[in-house]
Short mmCIF file of C-alpha atoms in Angstrom, two decimals:
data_model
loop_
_atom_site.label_atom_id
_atom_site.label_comp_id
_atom_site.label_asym_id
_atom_site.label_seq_id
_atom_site.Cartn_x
_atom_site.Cartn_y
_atom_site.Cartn_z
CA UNK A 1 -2.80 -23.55 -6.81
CA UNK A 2 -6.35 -22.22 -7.25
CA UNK A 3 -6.43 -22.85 -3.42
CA UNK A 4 -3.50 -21.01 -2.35
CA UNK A 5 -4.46 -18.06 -4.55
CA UNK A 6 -7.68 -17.69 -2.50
CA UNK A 7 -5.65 -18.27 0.42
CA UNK A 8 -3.39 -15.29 -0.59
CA UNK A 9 -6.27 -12.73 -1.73
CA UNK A 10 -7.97 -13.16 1.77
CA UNK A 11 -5.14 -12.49 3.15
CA UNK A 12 -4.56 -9.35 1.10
CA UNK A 13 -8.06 -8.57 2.47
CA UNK A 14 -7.36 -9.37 6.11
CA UNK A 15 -4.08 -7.18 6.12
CA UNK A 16 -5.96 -4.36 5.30
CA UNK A 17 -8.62 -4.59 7.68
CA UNK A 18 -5.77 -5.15 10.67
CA UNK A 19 -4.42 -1.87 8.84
CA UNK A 20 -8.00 -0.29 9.06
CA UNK A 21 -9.14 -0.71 12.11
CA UNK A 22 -7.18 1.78 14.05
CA UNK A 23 -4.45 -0.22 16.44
CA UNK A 24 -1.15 0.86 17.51
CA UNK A 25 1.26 1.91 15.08
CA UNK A 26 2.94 -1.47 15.02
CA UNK A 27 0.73 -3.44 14.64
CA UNK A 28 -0.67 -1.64 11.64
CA UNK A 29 2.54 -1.84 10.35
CA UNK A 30 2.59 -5.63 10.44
CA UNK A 31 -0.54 -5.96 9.09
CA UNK A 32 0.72 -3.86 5.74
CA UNK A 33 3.40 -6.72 6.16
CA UNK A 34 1.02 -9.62 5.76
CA UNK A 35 -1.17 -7.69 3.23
CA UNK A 36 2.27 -6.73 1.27
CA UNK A 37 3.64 -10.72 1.14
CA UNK A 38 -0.40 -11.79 0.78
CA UNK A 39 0.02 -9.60 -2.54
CA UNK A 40 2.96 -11.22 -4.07
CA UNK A 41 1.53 -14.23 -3.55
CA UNK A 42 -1.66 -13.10 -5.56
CA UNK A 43 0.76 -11.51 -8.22
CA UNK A 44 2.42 -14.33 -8.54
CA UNK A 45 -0.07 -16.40 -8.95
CA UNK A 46 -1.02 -14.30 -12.33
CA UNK A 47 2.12 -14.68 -13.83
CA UNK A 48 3.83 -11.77 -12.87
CA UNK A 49 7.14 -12.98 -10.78
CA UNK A 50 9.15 -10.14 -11.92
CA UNK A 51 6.20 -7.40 -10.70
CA UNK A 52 6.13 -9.61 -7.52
CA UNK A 53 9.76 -9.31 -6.94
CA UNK A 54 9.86 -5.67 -6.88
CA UNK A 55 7.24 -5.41 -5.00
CA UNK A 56 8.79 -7.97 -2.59
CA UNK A 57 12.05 -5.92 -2.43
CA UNK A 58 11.25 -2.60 -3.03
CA UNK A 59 7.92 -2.45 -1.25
CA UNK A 60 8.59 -5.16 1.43
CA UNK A 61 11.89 -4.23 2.12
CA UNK A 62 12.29 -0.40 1.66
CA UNK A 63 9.36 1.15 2.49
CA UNK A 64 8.31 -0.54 5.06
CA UNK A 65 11.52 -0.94 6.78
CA UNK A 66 11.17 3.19 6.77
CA UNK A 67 7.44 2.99 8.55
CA UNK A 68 8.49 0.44 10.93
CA UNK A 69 11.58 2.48 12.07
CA UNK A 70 9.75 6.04 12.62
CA UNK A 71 7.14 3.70 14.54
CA UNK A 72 9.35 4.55 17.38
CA UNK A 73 8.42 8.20 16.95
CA UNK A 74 4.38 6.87 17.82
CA UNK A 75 5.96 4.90 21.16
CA UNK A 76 3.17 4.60 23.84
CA UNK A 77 3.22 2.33 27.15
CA UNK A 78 -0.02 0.19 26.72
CA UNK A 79 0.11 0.00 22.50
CA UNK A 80 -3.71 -1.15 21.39
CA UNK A 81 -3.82 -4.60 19.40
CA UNK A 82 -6.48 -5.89 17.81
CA UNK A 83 -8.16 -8.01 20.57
CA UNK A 84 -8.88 -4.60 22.32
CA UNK A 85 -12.34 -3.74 22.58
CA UNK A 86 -12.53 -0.62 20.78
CA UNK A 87 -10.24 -2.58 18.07
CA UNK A 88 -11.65 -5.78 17.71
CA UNK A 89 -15.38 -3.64 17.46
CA UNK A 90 -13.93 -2.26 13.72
CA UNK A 91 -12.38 -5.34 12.68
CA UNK A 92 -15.76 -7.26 13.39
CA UNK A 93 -17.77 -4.55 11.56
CA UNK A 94 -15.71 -4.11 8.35
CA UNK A 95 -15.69 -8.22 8.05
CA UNK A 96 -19.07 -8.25 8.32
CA UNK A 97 -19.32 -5.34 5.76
CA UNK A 98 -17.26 -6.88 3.48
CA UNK A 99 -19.45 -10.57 4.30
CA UNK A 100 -22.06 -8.32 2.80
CA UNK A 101 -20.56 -6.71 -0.30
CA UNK A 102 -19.55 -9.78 -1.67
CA UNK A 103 -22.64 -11.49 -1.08
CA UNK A 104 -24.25 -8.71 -2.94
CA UNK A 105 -21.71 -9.27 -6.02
CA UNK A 106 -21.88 -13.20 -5.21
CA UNK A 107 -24.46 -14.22 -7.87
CA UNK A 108 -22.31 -12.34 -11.19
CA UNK A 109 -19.08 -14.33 -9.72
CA UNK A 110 -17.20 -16.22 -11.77
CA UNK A 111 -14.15 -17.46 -10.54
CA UNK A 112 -11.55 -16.73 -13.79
CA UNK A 113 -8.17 -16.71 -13.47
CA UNK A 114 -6.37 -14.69 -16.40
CA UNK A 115 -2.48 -15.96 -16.90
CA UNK A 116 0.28 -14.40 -18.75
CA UNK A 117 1.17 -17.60 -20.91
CA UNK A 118 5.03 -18.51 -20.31
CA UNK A 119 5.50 -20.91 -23.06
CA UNK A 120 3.74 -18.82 -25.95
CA UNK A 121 5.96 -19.32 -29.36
CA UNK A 122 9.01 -19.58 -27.80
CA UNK A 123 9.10 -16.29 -26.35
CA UNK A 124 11.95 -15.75 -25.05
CA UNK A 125 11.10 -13.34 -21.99
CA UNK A 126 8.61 -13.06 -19.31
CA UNK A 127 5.72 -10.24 -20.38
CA UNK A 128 6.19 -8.16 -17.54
CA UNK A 129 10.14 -8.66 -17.64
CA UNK A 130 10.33 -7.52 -20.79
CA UNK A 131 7.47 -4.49 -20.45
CA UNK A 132 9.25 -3.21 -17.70
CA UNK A 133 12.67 -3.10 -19.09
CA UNK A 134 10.45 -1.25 -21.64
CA UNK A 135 10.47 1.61 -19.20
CA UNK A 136 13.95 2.59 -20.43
CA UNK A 137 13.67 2.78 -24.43
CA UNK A 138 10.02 3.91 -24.89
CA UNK A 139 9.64 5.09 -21.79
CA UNK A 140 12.36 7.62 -21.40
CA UNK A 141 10.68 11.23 -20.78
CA UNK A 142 8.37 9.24 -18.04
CA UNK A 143 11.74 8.21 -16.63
CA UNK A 144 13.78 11.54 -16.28
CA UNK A 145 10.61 13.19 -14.40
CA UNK A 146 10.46 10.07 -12.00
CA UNK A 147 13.97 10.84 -11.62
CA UNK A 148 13.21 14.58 -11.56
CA UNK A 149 10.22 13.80 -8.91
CA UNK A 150 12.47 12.31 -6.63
CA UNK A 151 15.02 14.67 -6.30
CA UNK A 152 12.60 17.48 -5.91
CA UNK A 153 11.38 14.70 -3.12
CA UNK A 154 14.49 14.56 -1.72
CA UNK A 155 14.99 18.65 -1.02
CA UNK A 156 11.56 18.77 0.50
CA UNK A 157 12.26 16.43 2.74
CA UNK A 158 15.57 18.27 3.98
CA UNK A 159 13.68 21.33 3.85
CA UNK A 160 10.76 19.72 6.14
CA UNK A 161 13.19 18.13 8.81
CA UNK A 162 16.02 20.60 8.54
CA UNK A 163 15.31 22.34 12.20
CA UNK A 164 13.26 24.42 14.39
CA UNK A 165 14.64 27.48 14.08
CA UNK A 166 15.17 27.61 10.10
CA UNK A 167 13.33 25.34 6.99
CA UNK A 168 9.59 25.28 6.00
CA UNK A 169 8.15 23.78 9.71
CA UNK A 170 9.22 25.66 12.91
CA UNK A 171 8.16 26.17 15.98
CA UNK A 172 6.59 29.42 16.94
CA UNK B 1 -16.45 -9.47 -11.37
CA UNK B 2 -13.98 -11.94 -10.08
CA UNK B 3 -11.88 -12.89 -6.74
CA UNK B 4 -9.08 -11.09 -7.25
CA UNK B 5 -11.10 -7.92 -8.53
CA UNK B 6 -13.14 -7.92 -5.11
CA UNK B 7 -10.13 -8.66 -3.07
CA UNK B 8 -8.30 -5.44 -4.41
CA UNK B 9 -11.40 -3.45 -4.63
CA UNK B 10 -12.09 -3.91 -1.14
CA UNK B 11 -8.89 -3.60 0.32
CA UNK B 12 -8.64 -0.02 -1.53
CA UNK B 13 -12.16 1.15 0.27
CA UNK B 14 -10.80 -0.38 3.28
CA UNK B 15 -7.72 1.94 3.49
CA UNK B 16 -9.73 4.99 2.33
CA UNK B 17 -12.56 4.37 4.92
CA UNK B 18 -9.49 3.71 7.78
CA UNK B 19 -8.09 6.90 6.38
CA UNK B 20 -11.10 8.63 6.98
CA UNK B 21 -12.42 7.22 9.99
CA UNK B 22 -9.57 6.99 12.63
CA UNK B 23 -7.20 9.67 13.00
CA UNK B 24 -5.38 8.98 16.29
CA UNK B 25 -1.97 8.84 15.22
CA UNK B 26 -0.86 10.62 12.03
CA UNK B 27 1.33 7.23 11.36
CA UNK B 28 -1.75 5.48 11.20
CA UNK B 29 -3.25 7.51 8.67
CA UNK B 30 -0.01 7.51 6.20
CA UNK B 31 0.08 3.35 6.92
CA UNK B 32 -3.48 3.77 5.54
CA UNK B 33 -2.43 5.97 2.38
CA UNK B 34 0.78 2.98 1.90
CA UNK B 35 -2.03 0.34 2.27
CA UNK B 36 -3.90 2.21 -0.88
CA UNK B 37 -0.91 2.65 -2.85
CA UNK B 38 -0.24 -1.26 -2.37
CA UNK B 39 -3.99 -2.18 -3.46
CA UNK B 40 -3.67 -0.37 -6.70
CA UNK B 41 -0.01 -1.72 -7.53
CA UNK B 42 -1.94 -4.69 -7.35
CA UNK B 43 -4.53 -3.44 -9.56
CA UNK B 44 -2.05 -2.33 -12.10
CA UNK B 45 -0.49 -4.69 -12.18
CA UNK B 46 -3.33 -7.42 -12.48
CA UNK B 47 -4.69 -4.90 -15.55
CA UNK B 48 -1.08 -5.42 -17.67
CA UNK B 49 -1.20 -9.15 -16.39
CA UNK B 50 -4.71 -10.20 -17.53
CA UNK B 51 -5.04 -8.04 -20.49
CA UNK B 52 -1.42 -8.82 -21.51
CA UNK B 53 -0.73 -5.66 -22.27
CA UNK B 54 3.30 -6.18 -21.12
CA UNK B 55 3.68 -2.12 -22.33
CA UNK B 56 1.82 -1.04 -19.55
CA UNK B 57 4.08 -2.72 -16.92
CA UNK B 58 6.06 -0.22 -16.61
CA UNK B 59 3.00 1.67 -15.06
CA UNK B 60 3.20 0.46 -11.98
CA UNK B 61 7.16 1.13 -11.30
CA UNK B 62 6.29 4.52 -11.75
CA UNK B 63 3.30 4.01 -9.42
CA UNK B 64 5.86 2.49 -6.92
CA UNK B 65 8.00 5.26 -7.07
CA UNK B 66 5.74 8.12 -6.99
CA UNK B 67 4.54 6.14 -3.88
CA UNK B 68 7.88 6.20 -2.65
CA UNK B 69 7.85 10.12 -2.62
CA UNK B 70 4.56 10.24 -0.96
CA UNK B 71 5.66 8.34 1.90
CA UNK B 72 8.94 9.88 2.30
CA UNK B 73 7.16 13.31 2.59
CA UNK B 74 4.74 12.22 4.69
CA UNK B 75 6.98 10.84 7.00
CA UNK B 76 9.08 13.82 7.09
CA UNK B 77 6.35 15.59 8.17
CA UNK B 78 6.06 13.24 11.10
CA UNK B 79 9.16 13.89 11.71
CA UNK B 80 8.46 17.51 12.08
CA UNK B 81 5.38 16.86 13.72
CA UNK B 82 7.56 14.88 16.66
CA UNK B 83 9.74 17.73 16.79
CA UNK B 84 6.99 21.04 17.34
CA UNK B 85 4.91 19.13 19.29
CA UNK B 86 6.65 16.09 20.86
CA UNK B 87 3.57 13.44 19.90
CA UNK B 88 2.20 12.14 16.42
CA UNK B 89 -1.64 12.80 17.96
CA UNK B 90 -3.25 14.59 14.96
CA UNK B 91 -5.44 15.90 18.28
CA UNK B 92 -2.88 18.01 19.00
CA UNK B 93 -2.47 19.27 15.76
CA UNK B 94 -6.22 20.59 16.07
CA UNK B 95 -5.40 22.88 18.08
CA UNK B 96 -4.19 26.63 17.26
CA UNK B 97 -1.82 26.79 19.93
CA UNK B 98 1.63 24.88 20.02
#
């Protein structure tokens, strides 16, 4: 387990860097893919299945369903991937940045691993299950201006794709 | 400071300095804000997780959906951007002219 959690945090790591480094478009967007699984894998790993799911569905499958559908709006001919010159030049330098960070930080490691404990006097829920369904009783006021925040979301985004001739972006 | 600390640490300041460093496309740079936004669900997460503080997982839904907003807003404005000027280049959006 302690194996596949470092597994899953370089991966985290690695996603980010294919994100950083400048390619194409779609192949950033597959590298938030990998970094986006690589984190549930490190949140679940910590005890937190139920922050993992959403994150799985909501992230994974929403969001990023969104980016890799107006990837078509960034088409080119001859899309850069990462074994590109100019490409593969950033992804050696930031993993040989980050080789160097974390040697500097390497002598106060300690490897801990903090988990939310399942079993603790018969408990009946998960922690995060039960904090986030805590969003809806304590949480209430923080919930109507989500709700609020998205709706106001909602009419800018009409108002910002609404046309060229009308709306808050035209052409001159 | 442990693994999991430098892991999502790093992977923030890697999506800021890819946000700040290469501005080709302006999909790039918003897959560089969504690649921030996922290193510190991560992060608050791992806080409520270690800490069991279960109260404060609620945080990052909230994070997740105020997330949600950014990107739809940002896209739309890719959207618009495809429309005045025919190309997500942020080059082109240097320029005065249309």
């Amino acid at each position: 387990m302690f194996y596949v959690e470092i597994l899953s945090m370089l991966l985290l790591v690695l996603g980010l860097v294919a994100v950083a480094s400048n390619p194409a478009p779609y192949y950033a967007a597959l590298g938030l893919v990998l970094a986006a699984a690589a984190g549930c894998c490190v949140l679940v790993g910590h005890g937190g299945s139920f922050l993992s799911l959403v994150l799985f569905m909501i992230y994974l499958g929403g969001m990023l369903v969104v980016f890799a559908y107006s990837a078509a709006l960034a088409a080119e001919p001859y899309p850069e991937s990462w074994f590109d010159l100019s490409v593969f030049s950033y992804v050696v330098v930031y993993i040989l940045g980050l080789m160097v960070v974390g040697l500097c930080f390497f002598e106060g490691w300690y490897d801990g691993f903090w988990v939310v404990d399942e079993l603790k006097e018969f408990s009946l829920l998960r922690g995060d299950f039960g904090g986030v369904a805590l969003m809806y009783s304590l949480g209430g006021w923080v919930l109507v201006v989500c709700g609020w925040v998205l709706l106001l979301t909602l009419f800018v985004v009409l108002e910002l794709t609404r046309g060229l001739a009308r709306g808050a972006l035209r052409a001159v | 400071m442990t693994p999991v600390h430098f892991s999502f640490s790093s992977a923030f300041t890697l999506g800021l300095m890819g946000l700040a460093f290469h501005r080709t496309h302006l999909l790039s740079a918003l897959l560089c804000l969504e690649g921030m936004m996922l290193s510190l669900y991560i992060a608050l997460s791992l806080w409520c997780l270690q800490l069991e503080a279960t109260m404060f997982s609620a945080a990052p839904m909230l994070l997740l959906a105020f997330s949600a907003c950014e990107a739809s807003a940002g896209l739309a404005l890719l959207v618009a951007t495809a429309r005045t000027h025919g190309t997500d280049h942020l080059q082109n959006l240097n320029l005065l002219q249309c």
